[in-house]
Short mmCIF file of C-alpha atoms in Angstrom, two decimals:
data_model
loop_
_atom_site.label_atom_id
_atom_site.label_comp_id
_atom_site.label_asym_id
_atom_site.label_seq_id
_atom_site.Cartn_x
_atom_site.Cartn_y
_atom_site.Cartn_z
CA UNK A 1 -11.33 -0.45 -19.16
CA UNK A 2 -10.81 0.66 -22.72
CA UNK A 3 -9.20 -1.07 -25.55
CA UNK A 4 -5.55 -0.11 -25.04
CA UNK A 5 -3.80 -1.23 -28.05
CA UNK A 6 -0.13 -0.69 -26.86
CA UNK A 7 1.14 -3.48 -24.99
CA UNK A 8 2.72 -2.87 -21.42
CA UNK A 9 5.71 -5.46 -20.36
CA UNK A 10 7.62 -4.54 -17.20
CA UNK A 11 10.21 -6.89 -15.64
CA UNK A 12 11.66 -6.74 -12.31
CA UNK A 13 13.62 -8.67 -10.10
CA UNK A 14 12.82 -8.45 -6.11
CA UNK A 15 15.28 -9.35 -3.72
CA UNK A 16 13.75 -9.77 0.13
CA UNK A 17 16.47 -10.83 2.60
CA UNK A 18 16.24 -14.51 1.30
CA UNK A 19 13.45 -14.42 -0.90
CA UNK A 20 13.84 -13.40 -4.29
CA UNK A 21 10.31 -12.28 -6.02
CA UNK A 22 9.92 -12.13 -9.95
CA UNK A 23 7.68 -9.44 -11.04
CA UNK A 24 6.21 -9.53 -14.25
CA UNK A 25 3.61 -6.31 -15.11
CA UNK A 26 1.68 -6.84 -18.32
CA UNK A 27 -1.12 -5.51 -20.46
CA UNK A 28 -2.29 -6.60 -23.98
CA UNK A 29 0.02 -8.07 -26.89
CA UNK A 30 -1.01 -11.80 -26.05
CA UNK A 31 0.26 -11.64 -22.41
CA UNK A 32 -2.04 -14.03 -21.34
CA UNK A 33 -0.91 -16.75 -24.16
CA UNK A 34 2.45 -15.55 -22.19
CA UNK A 35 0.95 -16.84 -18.97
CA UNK A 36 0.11 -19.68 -20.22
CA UNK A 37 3.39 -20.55 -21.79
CA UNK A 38 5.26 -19.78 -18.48
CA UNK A 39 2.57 -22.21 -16.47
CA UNK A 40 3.53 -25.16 -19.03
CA UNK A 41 6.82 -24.74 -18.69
CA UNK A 42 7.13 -25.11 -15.26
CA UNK A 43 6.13 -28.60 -16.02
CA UNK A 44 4.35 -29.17 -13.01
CA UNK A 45 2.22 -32.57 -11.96
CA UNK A 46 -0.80 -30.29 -10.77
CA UNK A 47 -1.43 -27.25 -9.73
CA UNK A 48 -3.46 -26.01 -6.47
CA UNK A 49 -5.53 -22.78 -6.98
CA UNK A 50 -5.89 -20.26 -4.49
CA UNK A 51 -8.36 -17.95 -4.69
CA UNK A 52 -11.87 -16.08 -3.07
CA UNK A 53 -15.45 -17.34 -4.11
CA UNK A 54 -16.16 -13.68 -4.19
CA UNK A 55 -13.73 -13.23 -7.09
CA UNK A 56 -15.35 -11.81 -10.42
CA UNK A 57 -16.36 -15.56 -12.30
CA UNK A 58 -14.95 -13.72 -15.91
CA UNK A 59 -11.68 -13.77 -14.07
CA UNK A 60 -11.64 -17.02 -12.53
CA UNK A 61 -13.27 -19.25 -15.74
CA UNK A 62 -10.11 -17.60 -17.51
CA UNK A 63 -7.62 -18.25 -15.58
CA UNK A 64 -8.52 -21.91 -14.32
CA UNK A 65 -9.04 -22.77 -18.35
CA UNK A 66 -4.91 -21.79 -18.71
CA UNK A 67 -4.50 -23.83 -15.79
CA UNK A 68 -6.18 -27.27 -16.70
CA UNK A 69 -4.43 -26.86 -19.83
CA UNK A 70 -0.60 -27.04 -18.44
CA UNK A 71 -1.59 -29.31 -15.62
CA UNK A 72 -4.44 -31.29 -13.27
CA UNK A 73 -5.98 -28.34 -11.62
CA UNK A 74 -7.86 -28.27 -7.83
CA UNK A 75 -9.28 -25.06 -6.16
CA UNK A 76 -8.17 -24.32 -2.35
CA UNK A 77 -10.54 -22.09 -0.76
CA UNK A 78 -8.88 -20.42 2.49
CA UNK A 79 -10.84 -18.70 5.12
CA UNK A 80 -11.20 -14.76 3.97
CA UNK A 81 -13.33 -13.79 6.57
CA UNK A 82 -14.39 -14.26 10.13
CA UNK A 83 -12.18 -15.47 13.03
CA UNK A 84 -10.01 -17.09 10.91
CA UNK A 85 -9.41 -14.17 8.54
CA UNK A 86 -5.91 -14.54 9.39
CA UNK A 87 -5.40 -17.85 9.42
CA UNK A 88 -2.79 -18.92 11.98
CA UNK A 89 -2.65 -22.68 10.38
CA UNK A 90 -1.43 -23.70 7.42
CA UNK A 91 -3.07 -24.71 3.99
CA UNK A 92 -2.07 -27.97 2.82
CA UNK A 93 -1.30 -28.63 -1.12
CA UNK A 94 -0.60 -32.02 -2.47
CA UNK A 95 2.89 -32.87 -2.84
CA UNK A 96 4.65 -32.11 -6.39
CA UNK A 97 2.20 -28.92 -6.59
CA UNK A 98 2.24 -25.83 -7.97
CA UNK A 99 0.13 -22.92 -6.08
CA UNK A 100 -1.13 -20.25 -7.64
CA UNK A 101 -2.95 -17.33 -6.07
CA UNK A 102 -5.55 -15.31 -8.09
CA UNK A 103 -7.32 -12.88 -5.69
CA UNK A 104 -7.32 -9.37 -3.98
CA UNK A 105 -4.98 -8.71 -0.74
CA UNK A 106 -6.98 -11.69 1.77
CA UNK A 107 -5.85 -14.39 -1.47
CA UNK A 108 -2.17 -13.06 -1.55
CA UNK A 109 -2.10 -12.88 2.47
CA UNK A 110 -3.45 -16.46 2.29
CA UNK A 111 -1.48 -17.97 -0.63
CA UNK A 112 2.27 -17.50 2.39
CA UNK A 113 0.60 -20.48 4.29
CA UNK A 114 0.33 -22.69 1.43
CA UNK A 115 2.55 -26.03 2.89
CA UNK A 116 3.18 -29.39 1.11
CA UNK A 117 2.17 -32.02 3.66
CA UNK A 118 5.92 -32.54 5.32
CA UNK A 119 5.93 -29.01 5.93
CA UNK A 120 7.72 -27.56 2.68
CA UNK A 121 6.53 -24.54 0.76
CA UNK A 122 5.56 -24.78 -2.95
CA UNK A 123 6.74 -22.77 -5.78
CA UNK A 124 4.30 -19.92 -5.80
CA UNK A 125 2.67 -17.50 -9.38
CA UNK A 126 0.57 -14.44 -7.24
CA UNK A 127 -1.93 -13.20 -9.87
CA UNK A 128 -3.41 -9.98 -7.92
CA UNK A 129 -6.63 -8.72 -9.36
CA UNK A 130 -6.63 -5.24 -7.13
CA UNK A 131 -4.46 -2.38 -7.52
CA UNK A 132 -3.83 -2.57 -3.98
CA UNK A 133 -2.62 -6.39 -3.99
CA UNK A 134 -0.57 -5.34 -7.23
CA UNK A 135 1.49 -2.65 -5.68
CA UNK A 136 1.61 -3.93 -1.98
CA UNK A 137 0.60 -7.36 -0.35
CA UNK A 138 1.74 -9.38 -3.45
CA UNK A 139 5.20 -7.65 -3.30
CA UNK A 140 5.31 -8.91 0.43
CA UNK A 141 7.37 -11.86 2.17
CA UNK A 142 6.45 -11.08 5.69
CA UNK A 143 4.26 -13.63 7.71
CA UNK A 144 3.84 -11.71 10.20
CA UNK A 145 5.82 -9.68 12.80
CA UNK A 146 9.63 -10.05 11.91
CA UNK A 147 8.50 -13.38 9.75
CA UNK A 148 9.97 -14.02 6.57
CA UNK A 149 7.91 -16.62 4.07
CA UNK A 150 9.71 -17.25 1.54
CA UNK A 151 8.70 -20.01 -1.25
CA UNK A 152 11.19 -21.60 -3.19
CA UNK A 153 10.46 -19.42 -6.29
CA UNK A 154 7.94 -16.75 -6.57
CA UNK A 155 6.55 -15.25 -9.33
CA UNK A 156 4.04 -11.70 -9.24
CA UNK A 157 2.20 -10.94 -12.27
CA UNK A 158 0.01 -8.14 -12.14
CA UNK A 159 -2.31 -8.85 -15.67
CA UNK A 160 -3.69 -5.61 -15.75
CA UNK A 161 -6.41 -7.09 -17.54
CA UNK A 162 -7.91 -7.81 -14.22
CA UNK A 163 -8.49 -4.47 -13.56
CA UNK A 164 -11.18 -4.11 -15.83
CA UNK A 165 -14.12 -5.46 -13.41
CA UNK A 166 -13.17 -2.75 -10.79
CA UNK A 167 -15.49 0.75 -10.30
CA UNK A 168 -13.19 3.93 -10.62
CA UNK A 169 -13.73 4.35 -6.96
CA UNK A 170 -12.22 0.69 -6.18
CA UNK A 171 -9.29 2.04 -8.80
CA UNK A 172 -8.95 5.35 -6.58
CA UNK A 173 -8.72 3.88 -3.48
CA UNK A 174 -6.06 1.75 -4.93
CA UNK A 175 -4.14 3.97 -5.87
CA UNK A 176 -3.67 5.24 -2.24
CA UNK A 177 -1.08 3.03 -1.49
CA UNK A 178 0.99 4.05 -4.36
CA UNK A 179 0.74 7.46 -2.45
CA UNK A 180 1.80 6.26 0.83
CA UNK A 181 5.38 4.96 -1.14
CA UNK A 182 5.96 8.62 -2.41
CA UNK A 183 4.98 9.94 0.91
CA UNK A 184 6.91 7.47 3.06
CA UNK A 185 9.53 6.11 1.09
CA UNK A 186 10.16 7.99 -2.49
CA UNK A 187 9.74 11.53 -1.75
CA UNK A 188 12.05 12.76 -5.26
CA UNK A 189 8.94 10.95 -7.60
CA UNK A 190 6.26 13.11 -5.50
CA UNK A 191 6.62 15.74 -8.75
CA UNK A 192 6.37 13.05 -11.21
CA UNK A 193 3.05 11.01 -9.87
CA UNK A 194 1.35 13.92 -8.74
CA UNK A 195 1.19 15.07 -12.30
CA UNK A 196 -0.01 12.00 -13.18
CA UNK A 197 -2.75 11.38 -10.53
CA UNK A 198 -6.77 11.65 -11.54
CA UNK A 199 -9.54 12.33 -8.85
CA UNK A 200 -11.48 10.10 -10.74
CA UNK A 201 -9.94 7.57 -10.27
CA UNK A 202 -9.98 6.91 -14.51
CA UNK A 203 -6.38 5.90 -15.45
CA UNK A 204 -4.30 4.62 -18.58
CA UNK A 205 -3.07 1.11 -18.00
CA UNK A 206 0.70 2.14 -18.85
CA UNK A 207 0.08 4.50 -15.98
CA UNK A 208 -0.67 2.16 -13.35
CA UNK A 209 1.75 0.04 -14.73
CA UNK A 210 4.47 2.80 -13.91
CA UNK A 211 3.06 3.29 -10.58
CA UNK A 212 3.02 -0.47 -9.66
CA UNK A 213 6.96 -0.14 -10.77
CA UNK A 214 7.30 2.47 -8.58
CA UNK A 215 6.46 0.46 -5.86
CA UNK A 216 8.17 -2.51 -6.81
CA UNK A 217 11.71 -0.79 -6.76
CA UNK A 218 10.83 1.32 -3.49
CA UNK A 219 10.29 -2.40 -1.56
CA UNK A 220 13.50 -3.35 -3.78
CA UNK A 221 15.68 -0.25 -1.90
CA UNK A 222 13.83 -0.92 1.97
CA UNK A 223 13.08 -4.49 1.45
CA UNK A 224 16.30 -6.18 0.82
CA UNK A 225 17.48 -6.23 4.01
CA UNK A 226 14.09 -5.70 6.04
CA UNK A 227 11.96 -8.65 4.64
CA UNK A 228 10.04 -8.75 7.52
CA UNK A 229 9.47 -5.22 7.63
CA UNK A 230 10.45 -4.53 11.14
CA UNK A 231 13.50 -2.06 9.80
CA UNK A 232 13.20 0.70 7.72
CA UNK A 233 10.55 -1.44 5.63
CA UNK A 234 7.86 -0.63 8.50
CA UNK A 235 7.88 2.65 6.49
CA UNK A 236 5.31 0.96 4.29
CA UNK A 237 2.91 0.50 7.69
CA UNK A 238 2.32 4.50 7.53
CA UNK A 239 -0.92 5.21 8.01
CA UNK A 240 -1.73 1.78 8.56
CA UNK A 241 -2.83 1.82 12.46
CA UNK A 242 -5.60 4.51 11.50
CA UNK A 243 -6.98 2.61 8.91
CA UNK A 244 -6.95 -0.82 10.47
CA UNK A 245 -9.17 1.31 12.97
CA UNK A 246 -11.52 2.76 10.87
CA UNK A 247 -14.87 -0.07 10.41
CA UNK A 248 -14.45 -2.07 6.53
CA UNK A 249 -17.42 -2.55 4.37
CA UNK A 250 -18.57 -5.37 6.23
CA UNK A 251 -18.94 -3.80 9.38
CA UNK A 252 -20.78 -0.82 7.73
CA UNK A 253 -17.69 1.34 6.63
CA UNK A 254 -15.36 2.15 3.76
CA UNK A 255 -12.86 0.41 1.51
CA UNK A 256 -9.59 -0.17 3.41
CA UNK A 257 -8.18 2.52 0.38
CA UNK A 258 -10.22 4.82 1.53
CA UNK A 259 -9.17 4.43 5.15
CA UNK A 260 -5.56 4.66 4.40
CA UNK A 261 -6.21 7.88 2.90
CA UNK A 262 -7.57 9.19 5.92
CA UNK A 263 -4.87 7.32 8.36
CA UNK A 264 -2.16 9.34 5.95
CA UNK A 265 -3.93 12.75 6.95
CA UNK A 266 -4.18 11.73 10.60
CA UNK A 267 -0.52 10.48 10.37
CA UNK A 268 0.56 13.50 9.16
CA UNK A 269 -1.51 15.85 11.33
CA UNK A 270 -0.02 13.71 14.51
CA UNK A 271 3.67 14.42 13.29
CA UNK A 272 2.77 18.02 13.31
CA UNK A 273 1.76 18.49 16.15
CA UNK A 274 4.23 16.09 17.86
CA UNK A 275 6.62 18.38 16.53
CA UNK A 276 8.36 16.41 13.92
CA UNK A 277 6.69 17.61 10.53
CA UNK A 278 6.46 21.19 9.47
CA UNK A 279 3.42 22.67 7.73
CA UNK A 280 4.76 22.55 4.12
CA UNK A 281 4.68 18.38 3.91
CA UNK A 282 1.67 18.27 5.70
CA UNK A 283 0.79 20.78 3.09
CA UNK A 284 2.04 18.31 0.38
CA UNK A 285 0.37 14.89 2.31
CA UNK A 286 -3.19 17.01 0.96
CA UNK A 287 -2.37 17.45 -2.08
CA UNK A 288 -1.07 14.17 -3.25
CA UNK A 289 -4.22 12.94 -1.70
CA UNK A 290 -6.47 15.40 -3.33
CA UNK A 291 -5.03 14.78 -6.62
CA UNK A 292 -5.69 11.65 -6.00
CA UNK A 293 -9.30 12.01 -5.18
CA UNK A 294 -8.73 10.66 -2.02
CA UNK A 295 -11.45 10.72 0.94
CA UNK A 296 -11.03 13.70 2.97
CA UNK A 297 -12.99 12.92 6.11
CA UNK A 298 -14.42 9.80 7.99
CA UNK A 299 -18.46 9.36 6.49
CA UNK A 300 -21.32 10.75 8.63
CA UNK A 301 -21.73 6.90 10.13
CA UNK A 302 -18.02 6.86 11.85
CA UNK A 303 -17.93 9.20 15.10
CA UNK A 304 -13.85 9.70 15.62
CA UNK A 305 -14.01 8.96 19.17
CA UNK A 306 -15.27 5.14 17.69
CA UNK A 307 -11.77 4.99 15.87
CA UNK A 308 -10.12 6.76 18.58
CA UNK A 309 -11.10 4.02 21.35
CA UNK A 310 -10.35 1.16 18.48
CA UNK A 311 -6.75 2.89 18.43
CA UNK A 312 -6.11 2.98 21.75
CA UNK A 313 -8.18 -0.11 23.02
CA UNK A 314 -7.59 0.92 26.37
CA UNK A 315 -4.34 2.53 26.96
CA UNK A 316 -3.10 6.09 26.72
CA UNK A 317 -1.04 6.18 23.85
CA UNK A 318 -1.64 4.27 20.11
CA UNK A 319 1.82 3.03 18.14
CA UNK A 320 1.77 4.86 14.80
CA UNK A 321 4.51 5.04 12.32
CA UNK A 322 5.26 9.00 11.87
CA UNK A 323 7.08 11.22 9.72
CA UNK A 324 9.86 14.03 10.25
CA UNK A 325 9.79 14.95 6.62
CA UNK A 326 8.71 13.59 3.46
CA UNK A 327 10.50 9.89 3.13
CA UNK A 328 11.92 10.58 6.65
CA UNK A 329 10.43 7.92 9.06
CA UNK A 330 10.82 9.08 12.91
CA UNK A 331 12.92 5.96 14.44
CA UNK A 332 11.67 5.72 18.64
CA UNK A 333 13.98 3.49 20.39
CA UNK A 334 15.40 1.92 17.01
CA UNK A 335 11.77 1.07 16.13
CA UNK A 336 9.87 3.18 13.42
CA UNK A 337 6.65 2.73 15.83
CA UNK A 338 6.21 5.64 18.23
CA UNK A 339 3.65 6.25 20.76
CA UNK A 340 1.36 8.66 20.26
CA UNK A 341 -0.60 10.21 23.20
CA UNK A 342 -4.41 10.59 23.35
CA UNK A 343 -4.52 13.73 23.08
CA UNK A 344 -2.89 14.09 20.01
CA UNK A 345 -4.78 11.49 18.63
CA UNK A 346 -8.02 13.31 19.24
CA UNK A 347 -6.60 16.33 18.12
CA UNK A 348 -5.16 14.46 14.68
CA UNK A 349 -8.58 12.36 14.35
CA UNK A 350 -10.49 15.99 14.81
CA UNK A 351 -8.96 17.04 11.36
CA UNK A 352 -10.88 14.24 9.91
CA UNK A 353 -14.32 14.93 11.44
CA UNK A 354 -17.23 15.39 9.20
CA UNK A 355 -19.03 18.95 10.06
CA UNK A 356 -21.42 17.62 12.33
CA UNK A 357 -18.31 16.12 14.30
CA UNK A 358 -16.73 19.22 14.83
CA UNK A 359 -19.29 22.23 15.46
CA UNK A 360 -20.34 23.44 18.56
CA UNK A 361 -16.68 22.14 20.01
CA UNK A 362 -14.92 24.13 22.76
CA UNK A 363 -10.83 24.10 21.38
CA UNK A 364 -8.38 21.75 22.83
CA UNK A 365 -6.20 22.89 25.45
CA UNK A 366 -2.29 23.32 24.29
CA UNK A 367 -0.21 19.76 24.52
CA UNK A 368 2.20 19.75 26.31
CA UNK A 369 5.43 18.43 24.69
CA UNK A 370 7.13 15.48 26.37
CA UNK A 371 10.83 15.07 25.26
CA UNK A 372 11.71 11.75 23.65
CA UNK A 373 13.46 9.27 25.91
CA UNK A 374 16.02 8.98 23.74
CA UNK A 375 17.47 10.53 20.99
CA UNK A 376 15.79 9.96 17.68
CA UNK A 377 17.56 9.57 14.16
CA UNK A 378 15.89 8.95 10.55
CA UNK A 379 15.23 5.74 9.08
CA UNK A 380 17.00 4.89 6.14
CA UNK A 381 14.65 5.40 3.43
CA UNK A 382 14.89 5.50 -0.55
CA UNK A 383 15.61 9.43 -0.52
CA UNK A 384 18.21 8.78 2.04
CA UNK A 385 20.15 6.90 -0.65
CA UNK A 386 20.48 10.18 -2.54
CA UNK A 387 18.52 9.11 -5.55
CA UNK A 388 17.97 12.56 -7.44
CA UNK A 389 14.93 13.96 -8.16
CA UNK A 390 13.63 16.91 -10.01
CA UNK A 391 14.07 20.36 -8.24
CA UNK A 392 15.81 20.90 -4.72
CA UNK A 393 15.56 18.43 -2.12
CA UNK A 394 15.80 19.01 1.83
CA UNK A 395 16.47 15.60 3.35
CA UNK A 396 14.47 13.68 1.23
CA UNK A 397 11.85 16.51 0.36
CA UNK A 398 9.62 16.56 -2.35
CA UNK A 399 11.11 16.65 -5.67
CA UNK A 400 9.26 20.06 -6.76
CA UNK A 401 10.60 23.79 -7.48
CA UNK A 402 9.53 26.28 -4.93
CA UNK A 403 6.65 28.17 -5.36
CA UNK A 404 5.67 25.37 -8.10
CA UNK A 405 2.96 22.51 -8.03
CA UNK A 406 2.61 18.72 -7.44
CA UNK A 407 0.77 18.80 -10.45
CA UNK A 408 3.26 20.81 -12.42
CA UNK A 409 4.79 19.33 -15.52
CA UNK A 410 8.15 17.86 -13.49
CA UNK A 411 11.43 17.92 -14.82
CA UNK A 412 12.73 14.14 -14.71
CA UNK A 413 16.56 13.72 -13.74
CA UNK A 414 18.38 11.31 -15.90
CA UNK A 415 20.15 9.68 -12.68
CA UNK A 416 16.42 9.26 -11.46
CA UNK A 417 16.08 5.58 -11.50
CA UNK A 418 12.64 5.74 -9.96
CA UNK A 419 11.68 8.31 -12.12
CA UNK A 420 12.89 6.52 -15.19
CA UNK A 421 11.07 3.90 -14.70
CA UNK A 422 7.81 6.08 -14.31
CA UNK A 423 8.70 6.64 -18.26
CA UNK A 424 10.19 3.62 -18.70
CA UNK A 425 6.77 2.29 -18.29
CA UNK A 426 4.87 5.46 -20.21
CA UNK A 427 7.14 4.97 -23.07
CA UNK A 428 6.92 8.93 -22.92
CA UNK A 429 8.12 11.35 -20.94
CA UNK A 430 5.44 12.74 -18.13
CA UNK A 431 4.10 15.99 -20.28
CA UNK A 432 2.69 13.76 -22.98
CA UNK A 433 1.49 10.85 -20.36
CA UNK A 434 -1.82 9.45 -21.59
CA UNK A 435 -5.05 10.84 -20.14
CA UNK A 436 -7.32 7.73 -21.02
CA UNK A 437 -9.90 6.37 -18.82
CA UNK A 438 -10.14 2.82 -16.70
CA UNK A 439 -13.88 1.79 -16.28
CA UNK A 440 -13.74 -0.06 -14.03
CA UNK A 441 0.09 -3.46 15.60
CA UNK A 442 2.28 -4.14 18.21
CA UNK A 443 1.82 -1.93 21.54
CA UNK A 444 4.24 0.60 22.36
CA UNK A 445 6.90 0.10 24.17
CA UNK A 446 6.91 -0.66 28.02
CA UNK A 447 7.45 2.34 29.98
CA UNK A 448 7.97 4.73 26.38
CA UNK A 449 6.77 8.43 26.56
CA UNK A 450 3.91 9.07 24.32
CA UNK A 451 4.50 11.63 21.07
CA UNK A 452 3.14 15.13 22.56
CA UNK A 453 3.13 18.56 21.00
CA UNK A 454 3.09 22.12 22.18
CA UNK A 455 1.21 23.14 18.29
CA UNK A 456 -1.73 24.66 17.89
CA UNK A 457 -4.55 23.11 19.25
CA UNK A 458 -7.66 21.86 16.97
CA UNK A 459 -11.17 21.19 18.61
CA UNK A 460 -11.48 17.98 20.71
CA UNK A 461 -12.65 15.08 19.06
CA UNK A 462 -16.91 15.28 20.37
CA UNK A 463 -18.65 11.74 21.91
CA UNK A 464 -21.91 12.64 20.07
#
């Protein structure tokens, strides 16, 4: 990352259900002296570090040298991989400690089952060193299904300083998740981040700073009364259920980034031809993505039918979170996870197909569509709250003019809190933003019908 000589400071407060979650992003202008000024005065009698033997050593020699100096310091290291990936037991800190968590998405996962030895929860300072953690699983309270985690205090800082020992591709596919917030749950800022997006992945740090703040107030607006993200906070699971399917790096596959990217084409391609989205957000679900240099389809090594059988393990419909519109979540039986029939699936997962998936493939016969069982309304989400945007807006549509761009220069609304705080964090308005570089499921429901379509009809997915 390049010397960036003006400081970023952004401060946010983060109310979820219970838990209340200070966010802190910084950059530059001593922030780390800051750090260490904050750890001291917590006064604590130790402190318990939390963190992944894989993490860069620049990173953690840093940090653990502010730690010893405000207090005793010991290292925890939780299981990140295997079996006990996700950890069902607790971690146990000594009594009177202070945990902090210094890690990627596994260390912030880890860092909610942190317990004293009677059972209590310590105070808790998340230090996430990936853009992902930063903008997602750091801003989360959720143990699991319905679970809420709360600590007694909680503090996120993202020092973007730690973003320095990432590749641009690491940065890229970090940046996905950003996407899936505009796409799911802040529609009116799809103008405003699209213009600022880079396919290579080579950004400004006050420019992931104001896309980290995006994401902060989005979980602020679904979050606060969803903590366990079971409400209209499962918006933030879109695309998820793809990309949990598609094989990580250790199995011989891609970044989970990259996979998202892919479950939010798939996602959108479902919706489509379920029925629910028309062509003009799918339309806008590609370019986002492509502005953001996203991953278009699975590599040569993945065959679709291998995701399509992890989707389905067995049954004949997957639960995916789907869209009407842009920042309109389809609700199924009061739950934002629908069932989604096989043969849409294969139809969906067919868009993603490299070329040698898809030549050579008789086409798919037409879907027949299969009425829901009940009625289905929207899910609250942030455009549902009627925060403006630039341009017209058709239930929560994307902020743009007709005829005009993503990547047109966007008009900002001054009621636009999201979009203010875009600036806020710029310090400039979205023409002049910065061009520098950065260097470095639960099953479906009993008896539900599956999500059909009667829409065109792409090639089968082939079991070659």
């Amino acid at each position: 990352m390049p010397v960036h000589t003006s400081p970023v400071a952004i401060d946010r407060s983060l109310l979820l259900g219970p838990a209340r979650l200070s966010v802190q992003v910084r950059c530059g202008g001593g922030s780390m002296d800051e750090l260490a000024r904050l750890l001291r005065a917590a006064g604590p009698e130790r402190i318990v570090l939390v963190t992944d033997p894989a993490l860069p050593r620049a990173h953690g020699a840093r940090v653990l040298r502010l730690l010893d100096a405000a207090a005793p310091t010991g290292v925890l290291w939780p299981y990140l991989s295997g079996p006990d990936a996700r950890g069902a037991g607790p971690l146990v800190a000594a009594d009177g400690a202070l945990v902090v968590a210094l890690g990627g998405t596994r260390v912030m996962a880890a860092s909610g089952r942190v317990r004293y030895g009677d059972g209590g929860r310590p105070p808790l300072v998340r230090l996430p060193t990936t853009l992902r953690a930063m903008s997602d699983t750091a801003l989360s309270v959720a143990g699991g299904p319905g679970r809420t985690v709360p600590a007694p205090a909680v503090l996120v800082r993202a020092q973007l300083e730690f973003l320095r020992t990432l590749s641009p591709g690491a940065v890229r596919a970090g940046v996905v998740t950003v996407v899936r917030d505009v796409l799911a749950a802040v529609p009116a800022s799809a103008g405003q981040v699209g213009f600022r997006l880079r396919p290579d992945g080579r950004y400004d740090p006050a420019t992931l700073a104001s896309f980290i703040a995006l994401s902060v107030e989005a979980r602020a607006v679904l979050g606060c009364h969803d903590p366990g993200g079971r409400g209209p906070a499962a918006a933030f699971r879109y695309g998820e259920q793809v990309a949990r399917a598609v094989p990580g790096p250790g199995a011989g596959g891609i970044p989970y980034g990259d996979a998202l990217a892919l479950g939010l084409r798939v996602a959108a391609r479902a919706a489509r031809l379920s029925g629910l989205m028309d062509a003009a957000d799918e339309a806008a679900h590609a370019e986002l993505l492509d502005r953001a240099g996203a991953v278009r389809t699975l590599p040569s090594g993945i065959r679709p039918y291998e995701v399509l059988d992890r989707l389905l393990r067995g049954r004949e419909s997957a639960p995916m979170v789907l869209l009407r519109g842009l920042g309109e979540p389809y609700a199924h039986h009061g739950r934002l996870l629908a069932p989604v029939g096989r043969e849409v699936l294969e139809a969906a997962l067919g868009s993603v197909a490299g070329v040698a998936d898809v030549t050579a493939v008789a086409p798919m016969a037409p879907v027949t569509a299969v009425a829901p069982a009940a009625p289905a309304a929207p899910v609250a989400s942030v455009a549902a709250q009627r925060i403006p945007g630039p341009g017209p807006s058709r239930g929560g549509a994307v902020g743009v003019a007709p005829g005009a761009s993503l990547g047109d220069a966007p008009t900002a609304s001054p009621g636009d809190p999201l979009g203010a705080s875009l600036d806020e964090a710029l310090g400039t308005s979205p023409q002049k933003a910065p061009a520098a570089s950065l260097d470095d499921p639960p099953g479906a429901s009993p008896g539900a019908s599956p999500v059909a379509s009667s829409a065109p009809s792409p090639a089968l997915i082939p079991r070659t």
